Short mmCIF file of C-alpha atoms and ligand atoms in Angstrom, two decimals:
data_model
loop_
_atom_site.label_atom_id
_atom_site.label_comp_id
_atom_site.label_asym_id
_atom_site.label_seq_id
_atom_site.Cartn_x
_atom_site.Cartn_y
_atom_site.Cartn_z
CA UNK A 1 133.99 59.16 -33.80
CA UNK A 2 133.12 60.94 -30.63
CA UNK A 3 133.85 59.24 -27.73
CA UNK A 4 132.34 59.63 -23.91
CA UNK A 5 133.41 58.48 -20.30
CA UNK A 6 130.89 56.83 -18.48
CA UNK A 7 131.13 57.62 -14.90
CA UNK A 8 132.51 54.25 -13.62
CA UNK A 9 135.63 55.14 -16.22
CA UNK A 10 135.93 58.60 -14.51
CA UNK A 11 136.40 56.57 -10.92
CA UNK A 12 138.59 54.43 -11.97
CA UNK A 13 140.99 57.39 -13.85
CA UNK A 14 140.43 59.33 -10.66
CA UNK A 15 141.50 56.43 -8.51
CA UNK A 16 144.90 54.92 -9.99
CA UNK A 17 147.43 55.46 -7.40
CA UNK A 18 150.56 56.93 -8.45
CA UNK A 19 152.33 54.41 -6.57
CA UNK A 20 152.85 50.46 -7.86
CA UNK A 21 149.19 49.17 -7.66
CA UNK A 22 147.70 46.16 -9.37
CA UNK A 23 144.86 46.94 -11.46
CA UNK A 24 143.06 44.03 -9.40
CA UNK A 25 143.32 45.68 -6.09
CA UNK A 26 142.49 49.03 -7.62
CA UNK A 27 139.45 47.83 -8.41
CA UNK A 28 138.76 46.12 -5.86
CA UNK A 29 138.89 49.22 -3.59
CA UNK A 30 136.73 51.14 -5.92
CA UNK A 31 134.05 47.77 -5.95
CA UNK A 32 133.71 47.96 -2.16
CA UNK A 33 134.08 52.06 -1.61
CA UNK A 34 131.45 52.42 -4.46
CA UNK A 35 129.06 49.30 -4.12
CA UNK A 36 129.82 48.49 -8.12
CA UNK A 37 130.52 44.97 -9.04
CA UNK A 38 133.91 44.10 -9.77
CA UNK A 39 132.64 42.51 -13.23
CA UNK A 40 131.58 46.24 -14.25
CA UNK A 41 134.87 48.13 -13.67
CA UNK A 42 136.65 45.07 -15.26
CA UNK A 43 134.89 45.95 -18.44
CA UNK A 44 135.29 49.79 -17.83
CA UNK A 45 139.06 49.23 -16.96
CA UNK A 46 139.59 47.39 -20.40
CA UNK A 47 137.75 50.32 -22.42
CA UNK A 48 140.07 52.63 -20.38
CA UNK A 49 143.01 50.81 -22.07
CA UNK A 50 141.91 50.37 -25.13
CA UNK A 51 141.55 54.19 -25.02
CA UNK A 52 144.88 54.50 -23.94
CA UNK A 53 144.19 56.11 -20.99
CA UNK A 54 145.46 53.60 -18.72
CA UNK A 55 148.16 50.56 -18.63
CA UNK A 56 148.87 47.89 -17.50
CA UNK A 57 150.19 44.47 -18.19
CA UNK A 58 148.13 41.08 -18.51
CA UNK A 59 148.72 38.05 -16.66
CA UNK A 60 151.12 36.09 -16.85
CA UNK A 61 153.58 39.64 -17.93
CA UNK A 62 151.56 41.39 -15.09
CA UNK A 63 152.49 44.68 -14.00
CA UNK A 64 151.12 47.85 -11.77
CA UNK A 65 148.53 49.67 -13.33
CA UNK A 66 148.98 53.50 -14.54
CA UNK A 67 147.54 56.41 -15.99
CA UNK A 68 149.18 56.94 -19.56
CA UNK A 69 150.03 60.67 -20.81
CA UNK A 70 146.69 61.08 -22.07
CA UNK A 71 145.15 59.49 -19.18
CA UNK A 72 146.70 61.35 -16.54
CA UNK A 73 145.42 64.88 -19.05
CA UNK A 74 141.83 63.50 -18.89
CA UNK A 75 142.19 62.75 -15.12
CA UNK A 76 143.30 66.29 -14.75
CA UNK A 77 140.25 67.84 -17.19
CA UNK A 78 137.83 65.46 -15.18
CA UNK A 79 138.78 66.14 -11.85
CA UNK A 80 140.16 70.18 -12.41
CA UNK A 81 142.67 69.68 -9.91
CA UNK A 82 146.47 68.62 -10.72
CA UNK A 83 147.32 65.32 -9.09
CA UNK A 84 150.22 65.77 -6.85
CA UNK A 85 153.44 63.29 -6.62
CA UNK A 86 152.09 62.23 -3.00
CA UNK A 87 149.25 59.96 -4.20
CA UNK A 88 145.91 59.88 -5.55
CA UNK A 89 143.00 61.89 -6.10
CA UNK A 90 140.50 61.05 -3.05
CA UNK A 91 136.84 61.65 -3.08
CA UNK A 92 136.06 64.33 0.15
CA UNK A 93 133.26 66.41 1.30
CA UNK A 94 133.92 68.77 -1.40
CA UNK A 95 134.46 66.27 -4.26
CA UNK A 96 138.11 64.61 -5.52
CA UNK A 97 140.60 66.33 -4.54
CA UNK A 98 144.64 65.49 -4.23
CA UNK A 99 145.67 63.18 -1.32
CA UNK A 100 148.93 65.40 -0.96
CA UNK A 101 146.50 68.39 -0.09
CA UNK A 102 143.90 66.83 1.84
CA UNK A 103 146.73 65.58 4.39
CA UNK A 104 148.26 68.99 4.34
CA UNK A 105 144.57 70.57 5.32
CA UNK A 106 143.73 67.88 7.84
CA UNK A 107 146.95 68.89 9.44
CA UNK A 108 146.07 72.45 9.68
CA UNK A 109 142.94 71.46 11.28
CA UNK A 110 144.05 69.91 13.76
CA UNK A 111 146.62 72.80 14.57
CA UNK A 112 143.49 74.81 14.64
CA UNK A 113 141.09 72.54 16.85
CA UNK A 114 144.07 72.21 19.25
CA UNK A 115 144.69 75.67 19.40
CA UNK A 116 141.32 77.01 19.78
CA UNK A 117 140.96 74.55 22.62
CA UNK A 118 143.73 75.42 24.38
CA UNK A 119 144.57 71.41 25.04
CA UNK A 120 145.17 68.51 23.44
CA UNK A 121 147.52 65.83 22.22
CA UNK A 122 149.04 67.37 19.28
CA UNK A 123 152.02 65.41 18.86
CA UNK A 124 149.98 62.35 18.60
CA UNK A 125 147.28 63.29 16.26
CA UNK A 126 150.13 64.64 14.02
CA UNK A 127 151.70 61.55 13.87
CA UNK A 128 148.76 59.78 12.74
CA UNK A 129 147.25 62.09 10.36
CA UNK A 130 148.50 60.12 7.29
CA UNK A 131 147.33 56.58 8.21
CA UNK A 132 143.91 57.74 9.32
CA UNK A 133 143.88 59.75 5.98
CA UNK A 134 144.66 56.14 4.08
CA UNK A 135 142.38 54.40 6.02
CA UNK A 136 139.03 57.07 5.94
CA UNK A 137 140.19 58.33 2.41
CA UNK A 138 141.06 55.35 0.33
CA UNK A 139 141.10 52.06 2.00
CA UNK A 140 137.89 51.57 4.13
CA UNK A 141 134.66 50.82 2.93
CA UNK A 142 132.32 52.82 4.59
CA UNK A 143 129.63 55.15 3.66
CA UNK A 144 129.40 58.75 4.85
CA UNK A 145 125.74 58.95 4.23
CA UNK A 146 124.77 55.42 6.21
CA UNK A 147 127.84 55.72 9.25
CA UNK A 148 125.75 52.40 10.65
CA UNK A 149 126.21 50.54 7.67
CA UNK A 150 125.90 46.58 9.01
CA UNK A 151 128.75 45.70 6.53
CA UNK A 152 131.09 48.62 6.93
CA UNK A 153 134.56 47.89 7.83
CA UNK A 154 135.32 49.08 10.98
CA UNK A 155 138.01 51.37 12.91
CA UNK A 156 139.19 51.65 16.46
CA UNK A 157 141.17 54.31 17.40
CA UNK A 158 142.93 52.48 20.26
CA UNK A 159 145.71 56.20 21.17
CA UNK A 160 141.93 58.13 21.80
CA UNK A 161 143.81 60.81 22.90
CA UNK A 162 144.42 61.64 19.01
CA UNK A 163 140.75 62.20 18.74
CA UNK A 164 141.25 65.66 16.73
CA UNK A 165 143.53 63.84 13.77
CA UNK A 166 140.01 61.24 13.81
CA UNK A 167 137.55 63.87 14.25
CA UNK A 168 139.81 65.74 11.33
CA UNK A 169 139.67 62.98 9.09
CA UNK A 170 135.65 62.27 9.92
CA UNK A 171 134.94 65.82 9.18
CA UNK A 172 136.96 66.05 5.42
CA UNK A 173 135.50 62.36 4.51
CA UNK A 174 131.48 63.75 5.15
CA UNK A 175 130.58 62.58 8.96
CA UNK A 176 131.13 65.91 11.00
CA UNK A 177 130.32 69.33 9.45
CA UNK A 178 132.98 71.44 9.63
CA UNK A 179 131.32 73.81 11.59
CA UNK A 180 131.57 71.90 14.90
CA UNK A 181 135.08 70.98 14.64
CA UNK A 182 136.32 74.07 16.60
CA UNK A 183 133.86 73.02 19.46
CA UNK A 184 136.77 70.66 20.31
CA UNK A 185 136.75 69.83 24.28
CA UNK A 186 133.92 72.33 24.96
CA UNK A 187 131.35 71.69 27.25
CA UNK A 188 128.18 70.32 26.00
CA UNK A 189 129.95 69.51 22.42
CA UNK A 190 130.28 65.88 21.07
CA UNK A 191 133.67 66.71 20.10
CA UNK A 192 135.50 65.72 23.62
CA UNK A 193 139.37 64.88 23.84
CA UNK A 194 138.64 61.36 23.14
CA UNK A 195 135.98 59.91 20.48
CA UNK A 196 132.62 58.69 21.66
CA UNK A 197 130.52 56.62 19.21
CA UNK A 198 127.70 59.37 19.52
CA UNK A 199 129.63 60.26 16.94
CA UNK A 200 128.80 59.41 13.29
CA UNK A 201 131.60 57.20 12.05
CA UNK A 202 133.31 57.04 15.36
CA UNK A 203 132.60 53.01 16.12
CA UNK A 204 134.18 52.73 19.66
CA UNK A 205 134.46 54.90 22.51
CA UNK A 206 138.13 54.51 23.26
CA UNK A 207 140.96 57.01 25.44
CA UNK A 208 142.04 54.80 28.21
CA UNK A 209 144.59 52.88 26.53
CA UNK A 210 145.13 49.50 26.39
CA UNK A 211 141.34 48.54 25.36
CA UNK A 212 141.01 49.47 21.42
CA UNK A 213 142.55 46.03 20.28
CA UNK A 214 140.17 43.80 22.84
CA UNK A 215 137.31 45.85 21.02
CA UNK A 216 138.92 45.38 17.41
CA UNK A 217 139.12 41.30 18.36
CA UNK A 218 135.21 41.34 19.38
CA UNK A 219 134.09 43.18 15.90
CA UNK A 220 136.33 40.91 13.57
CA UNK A 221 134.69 37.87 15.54
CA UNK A 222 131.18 38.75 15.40
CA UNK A 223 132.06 39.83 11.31
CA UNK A 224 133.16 36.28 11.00
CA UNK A 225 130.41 34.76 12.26
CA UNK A 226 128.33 37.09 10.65
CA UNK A 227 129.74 36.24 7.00
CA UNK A 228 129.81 39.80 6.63
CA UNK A 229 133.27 40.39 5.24
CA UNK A 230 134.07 43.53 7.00
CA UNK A 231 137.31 43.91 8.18
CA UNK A 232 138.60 45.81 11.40
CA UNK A 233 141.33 48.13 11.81
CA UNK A 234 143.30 49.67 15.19
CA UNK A 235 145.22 51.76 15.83
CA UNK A 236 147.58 51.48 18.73
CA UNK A 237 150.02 53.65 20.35
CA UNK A 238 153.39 52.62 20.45
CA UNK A 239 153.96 53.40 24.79
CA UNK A 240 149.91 52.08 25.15
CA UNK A 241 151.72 48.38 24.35
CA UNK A 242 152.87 48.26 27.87
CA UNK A 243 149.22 47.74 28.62
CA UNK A 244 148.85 43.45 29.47
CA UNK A 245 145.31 43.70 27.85
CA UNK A 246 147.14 44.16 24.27
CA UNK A 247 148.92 41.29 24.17
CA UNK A 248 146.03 38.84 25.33
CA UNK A 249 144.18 40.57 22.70
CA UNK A 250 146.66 39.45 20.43
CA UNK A 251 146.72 36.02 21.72
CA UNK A 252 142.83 35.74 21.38
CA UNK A 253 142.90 37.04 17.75
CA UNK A 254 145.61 34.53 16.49
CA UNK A 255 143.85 31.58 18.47
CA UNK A 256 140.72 33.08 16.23
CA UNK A 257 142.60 33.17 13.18
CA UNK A 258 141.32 36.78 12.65
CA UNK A 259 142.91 37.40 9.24
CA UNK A 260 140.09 40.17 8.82
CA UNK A 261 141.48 41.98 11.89
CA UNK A 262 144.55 44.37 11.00
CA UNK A 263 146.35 46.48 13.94
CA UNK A 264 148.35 49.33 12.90
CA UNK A 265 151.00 50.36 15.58
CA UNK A 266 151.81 54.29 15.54
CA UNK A 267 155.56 53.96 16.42
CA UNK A 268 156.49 57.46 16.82
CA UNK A 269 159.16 56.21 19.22
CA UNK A 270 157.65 58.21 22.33
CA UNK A 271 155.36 58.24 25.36
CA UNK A 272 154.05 60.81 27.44
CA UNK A 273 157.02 61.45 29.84
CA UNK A 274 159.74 59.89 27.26
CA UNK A 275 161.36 57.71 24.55
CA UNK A 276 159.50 54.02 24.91
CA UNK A 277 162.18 52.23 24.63
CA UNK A 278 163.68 53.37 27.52
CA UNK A 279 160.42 53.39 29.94
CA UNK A 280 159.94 49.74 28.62
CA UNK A 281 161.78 48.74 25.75
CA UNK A 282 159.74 46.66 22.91
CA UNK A 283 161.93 46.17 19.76
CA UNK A 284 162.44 44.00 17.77
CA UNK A 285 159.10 44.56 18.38
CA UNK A 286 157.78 43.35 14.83
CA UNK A 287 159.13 39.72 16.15
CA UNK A 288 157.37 39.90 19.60
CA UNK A 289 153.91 40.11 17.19
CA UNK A 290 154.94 37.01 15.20
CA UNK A 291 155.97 35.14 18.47
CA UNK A 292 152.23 35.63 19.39
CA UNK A 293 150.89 34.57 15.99
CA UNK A 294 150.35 37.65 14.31
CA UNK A 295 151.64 38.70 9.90
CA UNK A 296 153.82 41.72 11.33
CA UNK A 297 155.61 44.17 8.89
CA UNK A 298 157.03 47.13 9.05
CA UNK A 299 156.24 50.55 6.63
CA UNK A 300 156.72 54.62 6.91
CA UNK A 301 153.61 55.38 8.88
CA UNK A 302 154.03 58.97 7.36
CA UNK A 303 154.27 57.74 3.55
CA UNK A 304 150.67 57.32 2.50
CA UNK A 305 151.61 55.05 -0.27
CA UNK A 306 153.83 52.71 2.23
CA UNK A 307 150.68 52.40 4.21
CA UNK A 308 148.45 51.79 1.30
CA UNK A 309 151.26 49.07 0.49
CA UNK A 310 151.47 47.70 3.86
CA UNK A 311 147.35 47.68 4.17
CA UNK A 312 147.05 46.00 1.02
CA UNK A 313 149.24 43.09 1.76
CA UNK A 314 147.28 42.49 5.38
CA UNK A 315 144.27 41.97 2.75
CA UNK A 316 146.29 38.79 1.46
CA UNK A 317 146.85 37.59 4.57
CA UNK A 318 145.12 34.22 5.34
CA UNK A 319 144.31 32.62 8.27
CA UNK A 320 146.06 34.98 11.07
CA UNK A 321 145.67 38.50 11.98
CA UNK A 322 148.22 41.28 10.48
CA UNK A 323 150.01 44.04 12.23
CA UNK A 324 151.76 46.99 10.56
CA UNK A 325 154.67 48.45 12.86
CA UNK A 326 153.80 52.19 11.45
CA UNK A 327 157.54 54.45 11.90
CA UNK A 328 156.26 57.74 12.03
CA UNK A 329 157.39 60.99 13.81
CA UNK A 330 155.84 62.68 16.82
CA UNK A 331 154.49 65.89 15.49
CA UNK A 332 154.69 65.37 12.04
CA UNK A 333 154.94 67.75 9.54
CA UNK A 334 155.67 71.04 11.28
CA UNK A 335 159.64 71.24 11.98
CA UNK A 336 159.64 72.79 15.05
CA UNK A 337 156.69 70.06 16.91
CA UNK A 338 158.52 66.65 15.73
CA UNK A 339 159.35 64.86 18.48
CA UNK A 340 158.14 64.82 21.77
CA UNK A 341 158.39 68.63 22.31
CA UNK A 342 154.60 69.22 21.44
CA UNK A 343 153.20 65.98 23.00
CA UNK A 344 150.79 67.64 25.44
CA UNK A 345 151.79 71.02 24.44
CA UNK A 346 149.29 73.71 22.91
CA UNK A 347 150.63 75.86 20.24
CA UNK A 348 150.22 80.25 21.08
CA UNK A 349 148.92 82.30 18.07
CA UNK A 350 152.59 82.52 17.03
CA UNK A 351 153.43 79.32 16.88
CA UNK A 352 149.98 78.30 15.22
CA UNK A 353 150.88 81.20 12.48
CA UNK A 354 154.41 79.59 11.84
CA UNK A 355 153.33 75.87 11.74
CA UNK A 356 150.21 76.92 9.03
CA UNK A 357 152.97 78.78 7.63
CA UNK A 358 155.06 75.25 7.00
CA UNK A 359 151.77 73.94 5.72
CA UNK A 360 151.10 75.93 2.77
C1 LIG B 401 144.94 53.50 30.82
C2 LIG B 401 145.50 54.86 30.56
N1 LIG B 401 146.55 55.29 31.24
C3 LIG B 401 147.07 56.53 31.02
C4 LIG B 401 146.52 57.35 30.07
C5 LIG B 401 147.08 58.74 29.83
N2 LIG B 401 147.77 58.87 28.57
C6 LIG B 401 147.26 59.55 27.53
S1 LIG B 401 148.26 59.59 26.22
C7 LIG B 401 149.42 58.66 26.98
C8 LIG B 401 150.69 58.29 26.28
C9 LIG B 401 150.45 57.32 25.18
O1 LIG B 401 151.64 57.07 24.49
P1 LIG B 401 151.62 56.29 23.12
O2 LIG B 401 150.75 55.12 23.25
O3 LIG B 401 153.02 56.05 22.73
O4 LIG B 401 150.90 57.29 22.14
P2 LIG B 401 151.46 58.62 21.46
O5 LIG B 401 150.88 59.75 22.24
O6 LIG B 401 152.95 58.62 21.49
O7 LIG B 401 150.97 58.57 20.09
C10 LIG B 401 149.03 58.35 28.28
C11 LIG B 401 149.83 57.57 29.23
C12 LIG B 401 145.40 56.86 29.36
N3 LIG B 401 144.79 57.58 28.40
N4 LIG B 401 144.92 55.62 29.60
#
């Protein structure tokens, strides 16, 4: 008998992580990216298996859900790309592609946009490419084609001075045509060295630090009393935590019981001038957020499936807000840039030519 794959069975082969997912929260993500009931994919998801295309184990043996032999061949035919050990396929402006290369490219852009500018915080968008690609690319629920969605969840990029990793991200997820992206910084361009909501998808104006979580706390509020069930994310700079107006932020969100509010902390270990913990030292800082009533855990902010793991578990956190102390590395990804070395630094045509070099 010939058989077919409906479209909802082509998401779901396209979207099984190849890291330990439940086929739940798989779902789940593809429900709220895609606006299709959970009940539907349920059905699709047990076709898929019946097919042997997909496995996974039923309650109470339960286990992570993955793409058998044949599965992961169909995924490959469906999609005409090869998945690649980093994660999974993610839908972009140019259709599914793998999560491994769409971080590779954003970093290039951003090389690029920082370059052609002549200025920029390179270091710090570097360090943050991989959570904002997590966040834009698989875990939000958003929609390209309505930015002003009422029941969007919502991001606040607290570090604004990473504005080209955002503006990066915006661009490859369908918000800002690429076109425009090397208008970084230029007079009369939206593009400007820290994000403005002018900008489709951008949700808060942000770049002097300390403000981004006191804006997160008002948007998970109002969702709450709103019933909307959006959730908020920010991200925070590591050094911007010596800003007071953090930490009564994160008093008002516990004595809210924000539990749709999730803070990600970029802990790339540095500030502008130097190392954070000697300016103002913070650790253990992952015990300083529970002291103030926060769910605080740690994961490799440069791993996208230990942020996809630590992001998931905020979701089943009831009752309080959630914090993720991120460990990344300042300039990420090019071998020369990691560290502080590149923090305010603009790459010359050589250096741009050896760092797209690393990329490839
Ligand atoms: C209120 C305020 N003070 C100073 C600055 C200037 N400034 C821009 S980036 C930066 C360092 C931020 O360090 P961190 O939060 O660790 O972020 P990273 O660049 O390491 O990702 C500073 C002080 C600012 N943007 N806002």
């Amino acid at each position: 008998m010939l058989r077919t794959i409906n479209k909802n069975q082509v998401l779901i082969l396209t979207n099984i992580p190849r890291v330990p997912a439940s086929i739940t929260s798989v779902l789940r993500g593809i429900s709220r990216r895609h606006k299709i009931p959970l009940s539907t994919l349920k059905r699709n998801a047990q076709i898929l298996k019946e097919f042997n295309l997909i496995a996974y184990g039923d309650p109470p043996n339960f286990s992570g859900v993955e793409l058998t032999e044949l599965g992961r061949f169909i995924s490959n035919l469906t999609v005409g790309e090869e998945p690649t050990v980093h994660g999974n396929m993610v839908q972009t402006r140019s259709g599914f592609r793998p999560l491994g290369t769409v971080i590779k490219d954003l970093r290039k852009t951003v090389l690029r946009m920082i370059a052609e500018a002549g200025s920029g915080h390179l270091g710090a968008s570097l360090s943050a490419v991989d959570i904002l690609a997590i966040l834009y690319m698989i875990k939000m629920k958003h929609d390209p084609k309505n930015p002003s969605w009422k029941d969007r969840d919502r991001f606040v990029l607290s570090k604004g001075h990473a504005a080209p990793a955002l503006y990066a991200v915006l661009s490859e997820a369908g918000y800002i045509s690429p076109d425009r992206l090397m208008t970084l910084r230029e007079i009369g361009s939206q593009l400007q060295g820290h994000p403005d909501m002018e900008i489709p998808g951008v949700d808060a104006s942000t770049g002097s630090l300390g403000q981004g979580l006191s804006i997160g706390v008002g948007m998970a509020l109002a969702s709450k009393m709103d019933g909307s069930g959006s959730r908020t994310y920010v991200l925070l700079g590591d050094g911007e935590l010596n800003e007071g107006q953090i930490w009564e932020a994160a008093l008002t969100a516990a004595h809210h019981g924000l539990d749709n509010l999730t803070a990600i902390v970029d802990r790339n270990g540095y500030q502008l001038t130097g190392r954070t913990e000697e300016i103002k030292a913070m650790d253990p800082l992952a015990d300083k957020w529970r002291s103030f009533g926060w769910e605080a855990m740690e994961a490799d902010g440069n791993d996208p499936a230990s942020i996809l793991d630590a992001l998931n578990a905020c979701d089943l956190t009831t009752g309080k807000p959630s914090v993720i102390i991120a460990m990344t590395t300042k300039g990420k990804g090019i071998s020369f840039m990691e560290g502080n070395k590149y923090s305010r630094k603009t790459p010359d045509a050589q250096e741009l030519k050896r760092a797209l070099k690393e990329l490839t």
